[in-house]
Coordinates of C-alpha atoms and ligand atoms in Angstrom, one line a residue:
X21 CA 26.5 -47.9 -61.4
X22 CA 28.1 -44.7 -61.9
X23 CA 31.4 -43.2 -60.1
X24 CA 30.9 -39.1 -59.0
X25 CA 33.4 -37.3 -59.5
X26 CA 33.5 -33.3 -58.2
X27 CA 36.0 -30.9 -59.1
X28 CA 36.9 -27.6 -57.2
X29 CA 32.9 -27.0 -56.2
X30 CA 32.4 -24.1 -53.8
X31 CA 28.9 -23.5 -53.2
X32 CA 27.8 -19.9 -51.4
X33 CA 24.6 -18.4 -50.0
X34 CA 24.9 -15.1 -49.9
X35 CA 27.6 -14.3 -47.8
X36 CA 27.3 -17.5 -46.5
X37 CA 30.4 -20.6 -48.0
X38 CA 28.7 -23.7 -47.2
X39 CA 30.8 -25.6 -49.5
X40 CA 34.5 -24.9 -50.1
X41 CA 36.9 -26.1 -52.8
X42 CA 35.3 -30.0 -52.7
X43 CA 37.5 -32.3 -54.9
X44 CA 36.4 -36.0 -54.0
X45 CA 35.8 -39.1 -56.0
X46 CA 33.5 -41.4 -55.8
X47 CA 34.0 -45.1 -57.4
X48 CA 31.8 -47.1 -58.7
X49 CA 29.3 -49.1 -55.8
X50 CA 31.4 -47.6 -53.2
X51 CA 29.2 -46.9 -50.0
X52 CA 30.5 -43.6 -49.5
X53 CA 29.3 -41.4 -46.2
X54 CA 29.6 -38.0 -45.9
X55 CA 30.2 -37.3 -42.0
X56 CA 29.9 -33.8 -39.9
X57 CA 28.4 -32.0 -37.0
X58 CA 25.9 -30.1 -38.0
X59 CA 25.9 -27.1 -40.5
X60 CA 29.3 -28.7 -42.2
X61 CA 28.1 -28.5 -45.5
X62 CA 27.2 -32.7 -46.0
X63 CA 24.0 -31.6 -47.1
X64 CA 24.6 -28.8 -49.4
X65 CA 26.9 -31.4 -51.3
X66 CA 24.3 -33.8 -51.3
X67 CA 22.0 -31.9 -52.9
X68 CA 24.6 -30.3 -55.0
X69 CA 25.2 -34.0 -56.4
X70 CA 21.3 -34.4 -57.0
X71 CA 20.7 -31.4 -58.8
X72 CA 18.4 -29.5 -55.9
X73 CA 21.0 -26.5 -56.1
X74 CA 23.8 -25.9 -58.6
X75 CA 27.3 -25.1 -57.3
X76 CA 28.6 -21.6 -57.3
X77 CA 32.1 -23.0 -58.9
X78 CA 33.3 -26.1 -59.8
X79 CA 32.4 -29.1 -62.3
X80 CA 30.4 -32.5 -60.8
X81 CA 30.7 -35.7 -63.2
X82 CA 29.0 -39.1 -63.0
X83 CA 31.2 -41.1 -64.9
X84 CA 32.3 -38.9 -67.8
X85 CA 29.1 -37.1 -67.8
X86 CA 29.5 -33.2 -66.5
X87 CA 26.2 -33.1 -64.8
X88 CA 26.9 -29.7 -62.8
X89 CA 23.6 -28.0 -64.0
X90 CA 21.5 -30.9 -65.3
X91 CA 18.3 -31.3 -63.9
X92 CA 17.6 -33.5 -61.3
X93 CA 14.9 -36.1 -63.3
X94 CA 18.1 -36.6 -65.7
X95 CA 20.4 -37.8 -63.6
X96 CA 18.8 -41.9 -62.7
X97 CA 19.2 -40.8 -59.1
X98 CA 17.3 -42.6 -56.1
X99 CA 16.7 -40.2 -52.8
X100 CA 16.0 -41.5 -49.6
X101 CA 15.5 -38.2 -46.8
X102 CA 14.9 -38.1 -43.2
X103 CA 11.0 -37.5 -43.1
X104 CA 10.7 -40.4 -45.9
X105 CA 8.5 -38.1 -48.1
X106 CA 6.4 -40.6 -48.7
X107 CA 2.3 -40.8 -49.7
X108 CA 0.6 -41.5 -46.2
X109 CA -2.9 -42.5 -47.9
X110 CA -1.6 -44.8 -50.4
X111 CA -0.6 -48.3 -50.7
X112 CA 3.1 -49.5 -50.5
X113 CA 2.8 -50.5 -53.7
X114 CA 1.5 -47.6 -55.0
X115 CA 4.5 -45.5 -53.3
X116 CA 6.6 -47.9 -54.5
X117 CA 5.4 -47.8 -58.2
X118 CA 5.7 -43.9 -58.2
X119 CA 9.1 -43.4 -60.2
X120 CA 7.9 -46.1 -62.9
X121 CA 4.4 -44.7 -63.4
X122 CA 6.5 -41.2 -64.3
X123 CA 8.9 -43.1 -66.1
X124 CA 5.6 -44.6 -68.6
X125 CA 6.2 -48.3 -67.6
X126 CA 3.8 -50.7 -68.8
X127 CA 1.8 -51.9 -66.0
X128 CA 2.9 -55.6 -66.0
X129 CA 6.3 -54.2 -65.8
X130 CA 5.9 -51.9 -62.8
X131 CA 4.0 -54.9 -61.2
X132 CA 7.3 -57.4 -61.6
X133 CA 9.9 -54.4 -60.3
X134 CA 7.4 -53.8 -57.6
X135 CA 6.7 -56.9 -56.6
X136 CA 10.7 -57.7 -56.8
X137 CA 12.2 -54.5 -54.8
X138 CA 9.5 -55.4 -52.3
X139 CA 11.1 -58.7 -51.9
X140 CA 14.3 -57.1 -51.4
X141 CA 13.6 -54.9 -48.5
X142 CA 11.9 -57.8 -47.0
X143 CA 8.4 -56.3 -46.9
X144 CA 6.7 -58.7 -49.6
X145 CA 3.6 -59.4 -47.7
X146 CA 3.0 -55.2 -47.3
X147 CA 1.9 -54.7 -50.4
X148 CA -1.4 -53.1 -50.1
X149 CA -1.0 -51.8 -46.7
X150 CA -1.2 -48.2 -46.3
X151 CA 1.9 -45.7 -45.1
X152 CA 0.0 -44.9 -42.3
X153 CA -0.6 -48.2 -41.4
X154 CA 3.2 -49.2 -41.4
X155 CA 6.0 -49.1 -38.5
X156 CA 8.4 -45.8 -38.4
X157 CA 11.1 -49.0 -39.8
X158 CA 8.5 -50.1 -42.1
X159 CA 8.1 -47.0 -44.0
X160 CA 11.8 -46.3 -44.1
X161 CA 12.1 -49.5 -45.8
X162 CA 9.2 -48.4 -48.4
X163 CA 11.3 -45.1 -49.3
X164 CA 14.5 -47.3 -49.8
X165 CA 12.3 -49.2 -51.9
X166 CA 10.9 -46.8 -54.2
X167 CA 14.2 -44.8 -54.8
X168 CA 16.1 -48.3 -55.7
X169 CA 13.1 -49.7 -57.8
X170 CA 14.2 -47.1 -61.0
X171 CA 17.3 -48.8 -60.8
X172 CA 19.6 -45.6 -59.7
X173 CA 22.9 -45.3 -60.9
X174 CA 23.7 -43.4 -58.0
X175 CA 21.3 -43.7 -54.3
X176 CA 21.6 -40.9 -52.4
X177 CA 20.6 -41.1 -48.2
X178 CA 20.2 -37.8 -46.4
X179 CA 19.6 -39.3 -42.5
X180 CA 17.4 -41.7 -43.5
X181 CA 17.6 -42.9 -40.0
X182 CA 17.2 -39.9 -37.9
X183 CA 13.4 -40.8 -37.1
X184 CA 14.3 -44.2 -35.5
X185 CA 14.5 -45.5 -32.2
X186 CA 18.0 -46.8 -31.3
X187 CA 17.4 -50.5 -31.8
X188 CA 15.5 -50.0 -34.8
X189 CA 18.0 -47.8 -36.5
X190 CA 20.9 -50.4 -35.9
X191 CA 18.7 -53.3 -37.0
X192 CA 17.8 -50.7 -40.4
X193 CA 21.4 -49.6 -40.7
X194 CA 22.4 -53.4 -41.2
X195 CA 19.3 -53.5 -43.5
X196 CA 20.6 -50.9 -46.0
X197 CA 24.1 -52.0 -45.7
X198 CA 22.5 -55.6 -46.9
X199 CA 20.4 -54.4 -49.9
X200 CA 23.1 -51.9 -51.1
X201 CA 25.8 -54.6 -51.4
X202 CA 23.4 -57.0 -53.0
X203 CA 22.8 -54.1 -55.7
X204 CA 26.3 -53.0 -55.7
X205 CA 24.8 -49.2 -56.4
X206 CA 26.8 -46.8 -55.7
X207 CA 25.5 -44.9 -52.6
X208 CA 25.9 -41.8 -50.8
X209 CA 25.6 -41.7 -47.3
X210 CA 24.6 -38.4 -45.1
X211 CA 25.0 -38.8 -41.4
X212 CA 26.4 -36.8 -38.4
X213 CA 26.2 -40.3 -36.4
X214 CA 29.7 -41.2 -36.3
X215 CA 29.2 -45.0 -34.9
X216 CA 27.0 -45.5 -38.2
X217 CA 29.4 -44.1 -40.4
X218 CA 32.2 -46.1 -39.6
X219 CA 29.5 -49.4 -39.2
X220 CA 28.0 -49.0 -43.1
X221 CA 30.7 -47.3 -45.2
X222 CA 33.8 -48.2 -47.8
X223 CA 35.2 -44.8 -46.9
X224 CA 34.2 -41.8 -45.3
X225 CA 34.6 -38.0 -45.6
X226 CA 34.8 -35.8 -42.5
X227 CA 33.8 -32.4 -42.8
X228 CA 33.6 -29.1 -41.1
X229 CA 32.6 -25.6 -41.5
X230 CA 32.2 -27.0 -45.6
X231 CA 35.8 -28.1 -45.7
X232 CA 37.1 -32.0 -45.9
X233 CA 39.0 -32.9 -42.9
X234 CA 39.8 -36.1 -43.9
X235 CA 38.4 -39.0 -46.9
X236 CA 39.9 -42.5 -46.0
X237 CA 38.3 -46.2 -44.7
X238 CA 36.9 -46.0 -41.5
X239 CA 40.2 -48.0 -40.1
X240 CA 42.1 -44.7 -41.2
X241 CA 40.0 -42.4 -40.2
X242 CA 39.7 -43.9 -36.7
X243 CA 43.5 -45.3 -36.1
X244 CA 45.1 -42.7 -38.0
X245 CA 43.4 -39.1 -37.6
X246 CA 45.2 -36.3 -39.8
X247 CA 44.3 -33.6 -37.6
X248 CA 42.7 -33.0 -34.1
X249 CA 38.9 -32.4 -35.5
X250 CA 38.7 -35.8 -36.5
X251 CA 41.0 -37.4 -33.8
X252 CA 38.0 -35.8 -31.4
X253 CA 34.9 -36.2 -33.4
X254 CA 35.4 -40.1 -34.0
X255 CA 35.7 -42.0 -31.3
X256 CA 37.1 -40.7 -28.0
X257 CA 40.5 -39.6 -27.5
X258 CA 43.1 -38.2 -24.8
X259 CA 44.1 -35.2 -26.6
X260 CA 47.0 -33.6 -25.3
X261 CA 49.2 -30.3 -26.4
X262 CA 53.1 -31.4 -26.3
X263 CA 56.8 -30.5 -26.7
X264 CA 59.1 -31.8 -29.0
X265 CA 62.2 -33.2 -27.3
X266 CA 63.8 -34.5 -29.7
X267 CA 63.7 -36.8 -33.0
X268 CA 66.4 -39.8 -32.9
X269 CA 66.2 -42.6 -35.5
X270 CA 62.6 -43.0 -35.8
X271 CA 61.4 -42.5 -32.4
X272 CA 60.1 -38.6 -31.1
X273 CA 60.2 -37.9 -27.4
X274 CA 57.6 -35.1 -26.2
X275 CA 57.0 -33.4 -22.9
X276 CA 54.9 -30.9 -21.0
X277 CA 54.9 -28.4 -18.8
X278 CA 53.9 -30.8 -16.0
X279 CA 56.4 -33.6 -16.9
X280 CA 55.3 -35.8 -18.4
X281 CA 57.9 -37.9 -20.8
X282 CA 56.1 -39.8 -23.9
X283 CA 57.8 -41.8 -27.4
X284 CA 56.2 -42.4 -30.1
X285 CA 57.4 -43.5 -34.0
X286 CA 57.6 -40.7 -36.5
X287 CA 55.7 -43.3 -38.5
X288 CA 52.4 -42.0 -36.5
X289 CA 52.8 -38.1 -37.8
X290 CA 50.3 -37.2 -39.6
X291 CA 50.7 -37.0 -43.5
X292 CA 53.0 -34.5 -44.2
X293 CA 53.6 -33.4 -40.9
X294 CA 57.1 -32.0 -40.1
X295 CA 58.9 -30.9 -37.0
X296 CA 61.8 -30.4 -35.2
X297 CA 63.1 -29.8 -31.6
X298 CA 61.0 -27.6 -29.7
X299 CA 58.0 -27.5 -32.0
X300 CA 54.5 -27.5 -30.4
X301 CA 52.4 -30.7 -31.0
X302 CA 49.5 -32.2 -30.1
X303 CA 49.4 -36.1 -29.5
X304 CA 46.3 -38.4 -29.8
X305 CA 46.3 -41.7 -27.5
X306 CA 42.7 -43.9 -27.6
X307 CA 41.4 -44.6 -24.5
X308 CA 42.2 -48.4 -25.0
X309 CA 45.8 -47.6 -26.5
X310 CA 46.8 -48.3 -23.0
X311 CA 48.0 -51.6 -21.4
X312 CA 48.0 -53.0 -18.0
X313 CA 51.4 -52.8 -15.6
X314 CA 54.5 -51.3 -16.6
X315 CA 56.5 -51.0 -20.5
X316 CA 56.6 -48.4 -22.6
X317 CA 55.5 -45.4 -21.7
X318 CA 54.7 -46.2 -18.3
X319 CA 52.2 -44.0 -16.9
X320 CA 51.8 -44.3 -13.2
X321 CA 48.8 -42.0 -11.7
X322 CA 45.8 -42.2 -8.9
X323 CA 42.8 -43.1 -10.3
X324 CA 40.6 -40.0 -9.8
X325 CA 36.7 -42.1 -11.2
X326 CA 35.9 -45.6 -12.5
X327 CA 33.1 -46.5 -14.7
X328 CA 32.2 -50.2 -15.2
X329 CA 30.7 -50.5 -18.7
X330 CA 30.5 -54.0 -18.7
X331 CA 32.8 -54.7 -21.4
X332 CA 35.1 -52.5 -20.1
X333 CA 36.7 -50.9 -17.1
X334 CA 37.2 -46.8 -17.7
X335 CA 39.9 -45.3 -15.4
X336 CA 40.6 -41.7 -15.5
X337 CA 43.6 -41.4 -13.7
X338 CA 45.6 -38.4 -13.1
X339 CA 49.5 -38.1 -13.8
X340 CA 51.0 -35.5 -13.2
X341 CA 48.6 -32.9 -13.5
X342 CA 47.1 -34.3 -16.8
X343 CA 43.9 -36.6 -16.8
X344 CA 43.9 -39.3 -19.1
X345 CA 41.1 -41.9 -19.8
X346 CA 42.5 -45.5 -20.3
X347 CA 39.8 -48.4 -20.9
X348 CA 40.7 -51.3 -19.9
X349 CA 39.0 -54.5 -21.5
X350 CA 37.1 -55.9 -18.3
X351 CA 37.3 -59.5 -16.9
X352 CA 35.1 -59.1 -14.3
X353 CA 35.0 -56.0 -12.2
X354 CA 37.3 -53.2 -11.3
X355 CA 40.1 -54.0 -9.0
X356 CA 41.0 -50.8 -8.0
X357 CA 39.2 -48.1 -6.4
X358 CA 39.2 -44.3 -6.7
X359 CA 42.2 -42.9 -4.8
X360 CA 44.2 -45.9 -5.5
X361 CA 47.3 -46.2 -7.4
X362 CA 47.3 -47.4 -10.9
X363 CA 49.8 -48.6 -13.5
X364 CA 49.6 -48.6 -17.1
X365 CA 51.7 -47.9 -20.2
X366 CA 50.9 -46.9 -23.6
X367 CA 53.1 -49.0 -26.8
X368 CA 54.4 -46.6 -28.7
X369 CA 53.3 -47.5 -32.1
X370 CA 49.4 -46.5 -29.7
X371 CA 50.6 -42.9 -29.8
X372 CA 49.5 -40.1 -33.1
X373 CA 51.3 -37.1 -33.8
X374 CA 49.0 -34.5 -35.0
X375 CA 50.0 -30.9 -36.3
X376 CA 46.4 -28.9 -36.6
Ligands
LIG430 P1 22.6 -30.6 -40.9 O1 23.2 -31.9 -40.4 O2 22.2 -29.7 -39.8 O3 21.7 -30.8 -42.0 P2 24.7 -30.0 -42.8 O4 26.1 -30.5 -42.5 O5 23.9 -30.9 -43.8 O6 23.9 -29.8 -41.5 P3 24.1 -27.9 -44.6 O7 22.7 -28.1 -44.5 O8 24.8 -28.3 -45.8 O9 24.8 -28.6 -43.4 O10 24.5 -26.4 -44.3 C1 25.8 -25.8 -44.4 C2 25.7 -24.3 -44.2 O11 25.1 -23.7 -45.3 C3 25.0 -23.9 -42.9 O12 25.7 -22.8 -42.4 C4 23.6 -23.5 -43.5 O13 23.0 -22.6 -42.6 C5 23.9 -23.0 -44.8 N1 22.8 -23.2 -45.8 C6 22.4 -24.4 -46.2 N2 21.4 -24.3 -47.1 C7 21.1 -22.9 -47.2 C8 20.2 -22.1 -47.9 N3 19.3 -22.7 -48.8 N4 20.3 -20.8 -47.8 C9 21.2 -20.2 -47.0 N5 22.1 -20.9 -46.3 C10 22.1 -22.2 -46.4

């Protein structure tokens, strides 16, 4: 298992910066996802880290290797893409097999890693069924297989689950999860699904418009957003654009133009974040950062629409001018009705200070 490391890579088309200024590392069997809307650049890395394009700047090491312009058969990478790519008129095994039959295996060798990374992906009985005969899940499993059965240092997953149904792609999603921390091999994860991002990996880069938003575990990238972008694309959020009151000790009061009074601790500004009386500010508060009846930050509104999700109760409730969304872990049904009053306050250690 090899660690990637990538140094300063910009990578252009044209006129076009797909790429900008990437330094990220990579350890060793990390599960590492990169995570964007669409056009951010997650693939154009991808591929950068495969050998399919070079960068236009910048180094890219596995280990201590510098493999920026090495070709992609000499890097013991295993690729898994969207479409599967696989041979529809021949066997699983046969598929399976395809790296080792480049790589000059003996035949009784190829047979034992065939018959063994079969095993793993749970389709041992397959092996002489055709692609075409196999289930969407089913051939998905068979690419997995054949880019793990070289024995990757580094396995590299562009979508692989895009072509799945919803149920199938969770029950998948836990599969590869499964068979990559049996192997421990260091993976790469593309994805603009931001529920299977946080679900499968060690850590996780957001990007946009090819620059890194943020890199941290999915607990940091979800409880403490650096900057509005991510605050917004993971998860839902009340987002809201704030006044600096004033800093005392280590508590920040905010306002608005409609009056509304919030606290928060300055232990929730984002990394590196500084302000001072009067500064602009935007504030982050998670739909279930809020409580039921009154405390801290009290917020005190009419509930304007209810949705009952089952698990939850969703309130979006207006105060003073400002709609926020406050879930509410159900225990049973809504109380409360549209036009009715509501009560609810927000802890203040629930409340993120964001700067961009
Ligand atoms: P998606 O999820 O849609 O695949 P992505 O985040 O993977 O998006 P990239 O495919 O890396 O994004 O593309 C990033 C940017 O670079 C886009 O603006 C895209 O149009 C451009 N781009 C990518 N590949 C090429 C290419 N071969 N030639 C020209 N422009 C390209």
């Amino acid at each position: 298992m090899k660690a990637v490391h990538i140094n300063d890579v910009s990578k252009k088309f044209g006129d076009v910066v797909s790429v900008k200024d990437l330094e990220l590392d990579i350890k060793s069997g990390e599960f590492f996802t990169f995570l964007g809307p669409s056009g951010c650049g997650k693939t154009t890395t991808l591929r950068m880290i495969a050998g399919f394009y070079y960068p236009s700047k910048g180094k890219i090491y596995f280990d201590n290797q510098d493999v920026t312009t090495l070709q992609p058969n000499k890097r013991n990478i295993g690729m898994v893409f969207q479409n599967y790519a696989l041979f529809p008129h021949m066997t699983v095994n046969e598929n399976i097999a395809f790296g080792l039959e480049i790589r000059k295996y003996d035949k009784k060798t190829i047979k034992e890693k065939v018959d063994r990374i079969r095993e793993l992906v749970h389709l041992g009985p397959y092996g002489t069924r055709k692609i075409n005969e196999l289930s969407g899940g089913q051939q998905q499993r068979v690419a997995l297989a054949r880019a793990l059965v070289i024995e990757p240092d580094i396995l590299l997953l562009d979508e692989p689950l895009s072509n799945l149904d919803a149920k199938l792609r969770e029950e998948t999603r836990i599969e590869i999860k499964r068979i990559q921390s049996e192997l421990g091999v260091t993976t790469i994860y593309v994805t603009h699904d931001q529920t299977e991002a946080m679900a499968m990996s060690d850590r996780i880069m957001v990007m946009e418009h090819g620059v890194v938003k943020q890199i941290g575990t999915p607990q940091e990238i979800y409880h403490r957003p650096n900057n509005r972008f991510v605050a917004t694309f993971i998860g839902e959020t009340n987002l809201l654009t704030m006044k600096v009151q004033s800093i005392e000790d280590n508590i920040i009061t905010v306002t608005n133009d409609n009056g509304l009074v919030l606290q928060g601790l300055t232990e929730n500004l984002a990394p590196g974040l500084q302000v001072s009386n009067g500064d602009e500010i935007f504030i982050s508060i998670r739909p279930e950062a809020f409580e039921s009846g009154p405390g801290e930050n009290t917020v005190t509104g009419i509930v304007e629409l209810i949705e009952f999700t089952g698990v939850s109760v969703n309130y979006f409730i207006k105060w003073n001018d400002t709609t926020l969304k406050a879930m509410i872990i159900s225990r049973g049904t809504a109380i409360l009705q549209a036009g009715d009053m509501i009560e609810l306050h927000i802890p203040k250690q629930n409340i993120y200070f964001l700067g961009e």
